[in-house]
Amino acid sequence: MIRRLVLTDVRSHAALALAPQPGFVLLTGPNGAGKTNVLEAVSLLAPGRGLRRASLGEIARRDGPGGFGVAATLPDPTGVATTEIATGTLPSAPERRVVRINGAANAGNALAEWLSVLWLTPAMDRLFVEPAGERRRFLDRLALALAPAHAQETTRYEAAMRARNKLLGEPYPDREWLSALEAQMAQHGTAIDAARRETIAIVSERLEQAATGDFPRAALALGGWSGSAEQLLHELRAGRSRDAAAGRTLTGPHRADLHVRHLDKNIPAAQASTGEQKALLLAIVLAHAALVGERRDQPPILLLDEVAAHLDPARRAALFNRLAGQAQVWMTGTEPALFAAIGEDATRIELG
Protein backbone atom coordinates (compact mmCIF):
# COMPACT_ATOMS: atom_id res chain seq x y z
CA MET A 1 0.00 0.00 0.00
CA ILE A 2 0.93 3.65 -0.23
CA ARG A 3 1.25 5.37 3.12
CA ARG A 4 1.96 8.84 1.69
CA LEU A 5 1.56 10.23 -1.83
CA VAL A 6 2.95 13.58 -2.98
CA LEU A 7 2.18 15.16 -6.37
CA THR A 8 4.14 18.11 -7.72
CA ASP A 9 2.97 19.84 -10.90
CA VAL A 10 0.97 16.81 -12.05
CA ARG A 11 -1.80 17.83 -14.46
CA SER A 12 -4.12 20.13 -12.48
CA HIS A 13 -2.32 19.66 -9.16
CA ALA A 14 0.46 22.14 -8.37
CA ALA A 15 1.04 20.43 -5.01
CA LEU A 16 -0.97 17.71 -3.32
CA ALA A 17 -0.08 15.47 -0.38
CA LEU A 18 -2.28 12.58 0.70
CA ALA A 19 -1.98 10.10 3.56
CA PRO A 20 -4.19 7.16 2.55
CA GLN A 21 -4.92 4.29 4.91
CA PRO A 22 -5.26 0.59 4.04
CA GLY A 23 -8.46 -0.50 2.31
CA PHE A 24 -10.69 1.86 0.35
CA VAL A 25 -9.39 5.28 -0.71
CA LEU A 26 -12.38 7.20 -2.05
CA LEU A 27 -11.82 10.33 -4.13
CA THR A 28 -14.95 12.39 -4.75
CA GLY A 29 -15.65 15.77 -6.31
CA PRO A 30 -17.14 17.39 -9.40
CA ASN A 31 -15.94 16.70 -12.92
CA GLY A 32 -12.63 18.44 -13.49
CA ALA A 33 -11.58 18.32 -9.85
CA GLY A 34 -8.54 16.17 -10.68
CA LYS A 35 -9.67 12.79 -9.34
CA THR A 36 -8.44 10.82 -12.32
CA ASN A 37 -5.21 12.83 -12.27
CA VAL A 38 -4.48 11.39 -8.82
CA LEU A 39 -5.09 7.84 -10.08
CA GLU A 40 -2.84 8.51 -13.06
CA ALA A 41 -0.10 9.66 -10.69
CA VAL A 42 -0.37 6.40 -8.73
CA SER A 43 -0.29 4.38 -11.97
CA LEU A 44 3.01 6.06 -12.90
CA LEU A 45 4.60 4.39 -9.87
CA ALA A 46 4.58 1.18 -11.94
CA PRO A 47 6.46 0.55 -15.21
CA GLY A 48 4.87 1.93 -18.36
CA ARG A 49 3.06 5.09 -19.38
CA GLY A 50 0.28 5.01 -16.81
CA LEU A 51 -3.45 4.58 -17.15
CA ARG A 52 -3.85 7.30 -19.80
CA ARG A 53 -0.75 6.25 -21.80
CA ALA A 54 0.11 9.94 -22.03
CA SER A 55 3.43 11.41 -23.06
CA LEU A 56 5.51 12.76 -20.19
CA GLY A 57 5.09 16.31 -21.47
CA GLU A 58 1.31 15.99 -21.21
CA ILE A 59 1.47 15.02 -17.53
CA ALA A 60 3.37 18.13 -16.41
CA ARG A 61 1.11 20.97 -15.23
CA ARG A 62 0.32 23.20 -18.18
CA ASP A 63 1.13 26.52 -16.47
CA GLY A 64 3.87 25.08 -14.25
CA PRO A 65 7.65 25.50 -14.41
CA GLY A 66 8.06 22.34 -16.51
CA GLY A 67 8.55 18.79 -15.33
CA PHE A 68 6.55 16.95 -12.69
CA GLY A 69 7.04 14.61 -9.75
CA VAL A 70 5.19 11.75 -8.06
CA ALA A 71 6.59 10.36 -4.81
CA ALA A 72 5.29 7.66 -2.49
CA THR A 73 6.19 6.12 0.83
CA LEU A 74 5.68 2.35 1.00
CA PRO A 75 5.74 0.54 4.35
CA ASP A 76 7.25 -2.93 4.54
CA PRO A 77 5.06 -5.83 5.79
CA THR A 78 6.21 -5.23 9.39
CA GLY A 79 5.14 -1.58 9.22
CA VAL A 80 8.48 -0.48 10.66
CA ALA A 81 10.74 0.27 7.68
CA THR A 82 9.68 2.22 4.60
CA THR A 83 10.74 2.52 0.98
CA GLU A 84 10.64 5.82 -0.88
CA ILE A 85 9.92 5.63 -4.60
CA ALA A 86 9.58 8.55 -6.98
CA THR A 87 9.26 9.28 -10.68
CA GLY A 88 8.89 12.33 -12.87
CA THR A 89 10.75 14.61 -15.23
CA LEU A 90 13.06 17.61 -14.91
CA PRO A 91 12.26 20.97 -16.53
CA SER A 92 15.49 20.66 -18.53
CA ALA A 93 14.46 17.25 -19.94
CA PRO A 94 10.64 17.11 -20.03
CA GLU A 95 10.50 13.88 -22.06
CA ARG A 96 13.10 11.93 -20.06
CA ARG A 97 11.65 9.95 -17.19
CA VAL A 98 13.57 9.78 -13.93
CA VAL A 99 13.01 6.99 -11.40
CA ARG A 100 14.46 6.98 -7.90
CA ILE A 101 14.22 4.32 -5.20
CA ASN A 102 15.37 5.44 -1.76
CA GLY A 103 17.09 8.35 -3.50
CA ALA A 104 19.11 6.24 -5.95
CA ALA A 105 18.54 6.45 -9.71
CA ASN A 106 16.99 3.33 -11.24
CA ALA A 107 15.54 2.07 -14.51
CA GLY A 108 11.77 2.40 -14.90
CA ASN A 109 11.27 -1.36 -14.93
CA ALA A 110 12.67 -1.54 -11.38
CA LEU A 111 9.39 -0.09 -10.10
CA ALA A 112 7.72 -3.45 -10.71
CA GLU A 113 9.77 -4.95 -7.88
CA TRP A 114 8.26 -2.57 -5.35
CA LEU A 115 4.69 -1.90 -6.39
CA SER A 116 2.05 -3.66 -8.46
CA VAL A 117 -0.69 -1.38 -9.78
CA LEU A 118 -3.78 -2.49 -11.72
CA TRP A 119 -6.50 -0.23 -13.06
CA LEU A 120 -9.84 -0.02 -14.76
CA THR A 121 -10.95 3.23 -16.40
CA PRO A 122 -13.96 4.35 -18.46
CA ALA A 123 -11.68 4.41 -21.53
CA MET A 124 -11.33 0.62 -21.15
CA ASP A 125 -15.07 0.03 -21.45
CA ARG A 126 -14.57 -0.55 -25.19
CA LEU A 127 -11.61 -2.89 -24.72
CA PHE A 128 -13.36 -5.84 -26.39
CA VAL A 129 -14.26 -3.90 -29.53
CA GLU A 130 -11.02 -1.93 -29.85
CA PRO A 131 -8.10 -3.04 -32.09
CA ALA A 132 -6.06 -6.00 -30.87
CA GLY A 133 -3.25 -3.75 -29.63
CA GLU A 134 -5.40 -2.48 -26.74
CA ARG A 135 -6.19 -5.99 -25.53
CA ARG A 136 -2.55 -6.99 -25.95
CA ARG A 137 -1.43 -4.12 -23.71
CA PHE A 138 -4.09 -5.09 -21.17
CA LEU A 139 -2.84 -8.70 -21.16
CA ASP A 140 0.76 -7.55 -20.82
CA ARG A 141 -0.13 -5.50 -17.74
CA LEU A 142 -1.69 -8.62 -16.24
CA ALA A 143 1.45 -10.64 -17.05
CA LEU A 144 3.77 -7.92 -15.73
CA ALA A 145 2.04 -7.85 -12.35
CA LEU A 146 2.68 -11.60 -12.00
CA ALA A 147 6.19 -11.63 -13.50
CA PRO A 148 8.11 -8.31 -13.40
CA ALA A 149 10.70 -9.69 -15.87
CA HIS A 150 8.00 -9.55 -18.56
CA ALA A 151 8.68 -5.81 -18.95
CA GLN A 152 12.33 -6.42 -19.80
CA GLU A 153 11.48 -9.16 -22.29
CA THR A 154 8.98 -6.87 -24.02
CA THR A 155 11.39 -3.92 -24.12
CA ARG A 156 14.19 -6.01 -25.63
CA TYR A 157 11.90 -7.66 -28.17
CA GLU A 158 10.54 -4.32 -29.36
CA ALA A 159 14.03 -2.79 -29.57
CA ALA A 160 15.27 -5.70 -31.72
CA MET A 161 12.17 -5.47 -33.91
CA ARG A 162 12.62 -1.72 -34.48
CA ALA A 163 16.27 -2.28 -35.42
CA ARG A 164 15.28 -5.10 -37.79
CA ASN A 165 12.60 -2.98 -39.46
CA LYS A 166 15.10 -0.16 -39.97
CA LEU A 167 17.71 -2.54 -41.37
CA LEU A 168 15.22 -4.10 -43.79
CA GLY A 169 14.58 -0.63 -45.18
CA GLU A 170 18.17 -0.30 -46.34
CA PRO A 171 19.08 -1.18 -49.97
CA TYR A 172 21.61 -3.84 -48.94
CA PRO A 173 20.94 -4.94 -45.34
CA ASP A 174 23.67 -6.78 -43.44
CA ARG A 175 22.46 -10.40 -43.34
CA GLU A 176 24.55 -11.33 -40.30
CA TRP A 177 23.15 -8.40 -38.34
CA LEU A 178 19.64 -9.34 -39.48
CA SER A 179 20.17 -12.90 -38.25
CA ALA A 180 21.41 -11.63 -34.88
CA LEU A 181 18.39 -9.35 -34.45
CA GLU A 182 16.00 -12.14 -35.44
CA ALA A 183 17.65 -14.45 -32.91
CA GLN A 184 17.05 -11.83 -30.22
CA MET A 185 13.43 -11.48 -31.31
CA ALA A 186 12.96 -15.25 -31.19
CA GLN A 187 14.47 -15.47 -27.69
CA HIS A 188 12.51 -12.62 -26.15
CA GLY A 189 9.37 -13.20 -28.24
CA THR A 190 8.88 -16.76 -27.01
CA ALA A 191 9.40 -15.60 -23.41
CA ILE A 192 6.66 -13.01 -23.96
CA ASP A 193 4.36 -15.62 -25.48
CA ALA A 194 4.98 -18.04 -22.61
CA ALA A 195 4.25 -15.36 -19.97
CA ARG A 196 1.01 -14.42 -21.71
CA ARG A 197 -0.16 -18.03 -22.00
CA GLU A 198 0.66 -18.73 -18.37
CA THR A 199 -1.19 -15.59 -17.28
CA ILE A 200 -4.27 -16.59 -19.26
CA ALA A 201 -4.20 -20.11 -17.83
CA ILE A 202 -3.97 -19.12 -14.19
CA VAL A 203 -6.41 -16.20 -14.47
CA SER A 204 -8.90 -18.53 -16.18
CA GLU A 205 -8.53 -21.02 -13.35
CA ARG A 206 -9.13 -18.30 -10.77
CA LEU A 207 -12.18 -17.04 -12.67
CA GLU A 208 -13.69 -20.51 -12.42
CA GLN A 209 -12.97 -20.68 -8.68
CA ALA A 210 -14.37 -17.19 -8.05
CA ALA A 211 -17.58 -17.62 -10.06
CA THR A 212 -20.46 -16.58 -7.77
CA GLY A 213 -23.15 -15.28 -10.09
CA ASP A 214 -22.41 -11.65 -9.16
CA PHE A 215 -20.46 -11.15 -12.36
CA PRO A 216 -20.69 -12.94 -15.73
CA ARG A 217 -18.25 -15.79 -16.29
CA ALA A 218 -15.41 -15.04 -18.70
CA ALA A 219 -13.28 -17.41 -20.77
CA LEU A 220 -9.86 -16.21 -21.95
CA ALA A 221 -7.72 -17.42 -24.85
CA LEU A 222 -4.67 -16.19 -26.76
CA GLY A 223 -5.28 -15.60 -30.45
CA GLY A 224 -3.06 -14.39 -33.26
CA TRP A 225 0.55 -15.54 -33.11
CA SER A 226 1.79 -18.22 -30.73
CA GLY A 227 4.69 -20.62 -31.19
CA SER A 228 8.24 -21.75 -30.40
CA ALA A 229 11.54 -19.89 -30.79
CA GLU A 230 12.43 -22.08 -33.77
CA GLN A 231 9.11 -21.34 -35.45
CA LEU A 232 9.43 -17.59 -34.94
CA LEU A 233 13.03 -17.57 -36.17
CA HIS A 234 11.98 -19.47 -39.32
CA GLU A 235 9.05 -17.12 -39.96
CA LEU A 236 11.21 -14.02 -39.54
CA ARG A 237 13.88 -15.25 -41.94
CA ALA A 238 11.33 -16.40 -44.50
CA GLY A 239 9.41 -13.14 -44.27
CA ARG A 240 12.25 -10.66 -44.83
CA SER A 241 11.15 -9.61 -48.32
CA ARG A 242 7.51 -9.33 -47.29
CA ASP A 243 8.36 -7.34 -44.16
CA ALA A 244 10.68 -5.05 -46.11
CA ALA A 245 7.86 -4.27 -48.56
CA ALA A 246 5.38 -3.71 -45.72
CA GLY A 247 7.78 -1.59 -43.69
CA ARG A 248 7.03 -3.59 -40.55
CA THR A 249 7.29 -7.09 -39.08
CA LEU A 250 4.17 -9.12 -39.84
CA THR A 251 4.70 -12.13 -37.60
CA GLY A 252 5.48 -12.57 -33.93
CA PRO A 253 3.94 -12.00 -30.48
CA HIS A 254 3.31 -8.33 -31.28
CA ARG A 255 0.48 -9.65 -33.49
CA ALA A 256 -1.22 -11.63 -30.71
CA ASP A 257 -4.71 -10.89 -29.39
CA LEU A 258 -6.63 -11.62 -26.18
CA HIS A 259 -9.93 -13.35 -26.92
CA VAL A 260 -12.66 -13.16 -24.25
CA ARG A 261 -16.03 -14.93 -24.26
CA HIS A 262 -19.13 -14.37 -22.14
CA LEU A 263 -19.59 -17.97 -21.01
CA ASP A 264 -23.10 -17.63 -19.63
CA LYS A 265 -24.35 -16.51 -23.06
CA ASN A 266 -21.64 -18.29 -25.06
CA ILE A 267 -20.86 -15.20 -27.14
CA PRO A 268 -17.69 -13.16 -27.76
CA ALA A 269 -17.35 -10.35 -25.24
CA ALA A 270 -17.55 -7.85 -28.11
CA GLN A 271 -21.15 -8.94 -28.70
CA ALA A 272 -22.20 -8.50 -25.06
CA SER A 273 -23.98 -5.38 -23.81
CA THR A 274 -21.98 -2.43 -22.52
CA GLY A 275 -22.89 -3.29 -18.93
CA GLU A 276 -21.94 -6.93 -19.43
CA GLN A 277 -18.60 -5.96 -20.95
CA LYS A 278 -17.89 -3.77 -17.91
CA ALA A 279 -18.79 -6.64 -15.59
CA LEU A 280 -16.58 -9.06 -17.55
CA LEU A 281 -13.66 -6.68 -17.22
CA LEU A 282 -14.25 -6.31 -13.51
CA ALA A 283 -14.36 -10.08 -13.06
CA ILE A 284 -11.01 -10.45 -14.86
CA VAL A 285 -9.36 -7.63 -12.90
CA LEU A 286 -10.58 -8.94 -9.54
CA ALA A 287 -9.51 -12.52 -10.27
CA HIS A 288 -6.11 -11.30 -11.40
CA ALA A 289 -5.68 -9.07 -8.34
CA ALA A 290 -6.29 -12.04 -6.06
CA LEU A 291 -3.67 -14.04 -7.97
CA VAL A 292 -1.09 -11.28 -7.75
CA GLY A 293 -1.53 -11.10 -4.00
CA GLU A 294 -0.91 -14.84 -3.70
CA ARG A 295 1.89 -15.21 -6.26
CA ARG A 296 3.96 -12.21 -5.24
CA ASP A 297 2.98 -12.10 -1.58
CA GLN A 298 2.28 -8.46 -2.34
CA PRO A 299 -1.33 -7.43 -3.00
CA PRO A 300 -1.66 -5.01 -5.90
CA ILE A 301 -3.03 -1.52 -5.60
CA LEU A 302 -6.30 -1.27 -7.52
CA LEU A 303 -7.32 1.94 -9.29
CA LEU A 304 -11.01 1.97 -10.28
CA ASP A 305 -11.99 5.18 -12.03
CA GLU A 306 -15.72 6.02 -12.02
CA VAL A 307 -16.54 2.33 -11.83
CA ALA A 308 -19.39 2.51 -9.31
CA ALA A 309 -21.51 4.91 -11.39
CA HIS A 310 -21.84 2.35 -14.20
CA LEU A 311 -23.11 -0.52 -12.04
CA ASP A 312 -26.61 -1.21 -10.77
CA PRO A 313 -26.99 -1.19 -6.95
CA ALA A 314 -26.86 -5.00 -6.62
CA ARG A 315 -23.70 -5.36 -8.67
CA ARG A 316 -22.18 -2.33 -6.93
CA ALA A 317 -22.74 -3.99 -3.55
CA ALA A 318 -21.23 -7.21 -4.90
CA LEU A 319 -18.20 -5.29 -6.09
CA PHE A 320 -17.65 -3.64 -2.72
CA ASN A 321 -17.94 -7.02 -1.00
CA ARG A 322 -15.35 -8.51 -3.35
CA LEU A 323 -12.99 -5.59 -2.78
CA ALA A 324 -13.24 -5.66 1.02
CA GLY A 325 -9.98 -6.91 2.48
CA GLN A 326 -7.79 -5.72 -0.42
CA ALA A 327 -4.63 -3.94 0.66
CA GLN A 328 -5.60 -0.66 -1.01
CA VAL A 329 -8.32 0.21 -3.52
CA TRP A 330 -8.51 3.74 -4.95
CA MET A 331 -11.92 4.65 -6.37
CA THR A 332 -13.32 7.85 -7.84
CA GLY A 333 -16.86 9.17 -8.10
CA THR A 334 -18.68 12.46 -8.41
CA GLU A 335 -21.01 11.75 -5.48
CA PRO A 336 -20.11 10.41 -2.02
CA ALA A 337 -23.48 8.63 -2.04
CA LEU A 338 -22.06 6.12 -4.53
CA PHE A 339 -19.89 4.78 -1.72
CA ALA A 340 -22.46 4.86 1.07
CA ALA A 341 -22.29 1.07 1.45
CA ILE A 342 -18.57 1.21 2.28
CA GLY A 343 -17.66 1.32 5.96
CA GLU A 344 -16.47 4.33 7.92
CA ASP A 345 -12.87 3.07 8.01
CA ALA A 346 -12.36 4.10 4.37
CA THR A 347 -10.12 7.06 3.52
CA ARG A 348 -12.46 9.69 2.07
CA ILE A 349 -10.92 12.60 0.16
CA GLU A 350 -12.94 15.45 -1.34
CA LEU A 351 -11.27 17.27 -4.24
CA GLY A 352 -12.27 20.46 -5.95
PDB file of C-alpha atoms in Angstrom, residues 38 90 123 166 191 213 215 241 309:
ATOM      1  CA  VAL A  38      -4.476  11.386  -8.822  1.00  0.00           C
ATOM      2  CA  LEU A  90      13.060  17.607 -14.914  1.00  0.00           C
ATOM      3  CA  ALA A 123     -11.680   4.406 -21.529  1.00  0.00           C
ATOM      4  CA  LYS A 166      15.097  -0.160 -39.970  1.00  0.00           C
ATOM      5  CA  ALA A 191       9.399 -15.600 -23.410  1.00  0.00           C
ATOM      6  CA  GLY A 213     -23.145 -15.279 -10.093  1.00  0.00           C
ATOM      7  CA  PHE A 215     -20.459 -11.153 -12.361  1.00  0.00           C
ATOM      8  CA  SER A 241      11.146  -9.609 -48.323  1.00  0.00           C
ATOM      9  CA  ALA A 309     -21.507   4.907 -11.394  1.00  0.00           C
TER      10      ALA A 309
END
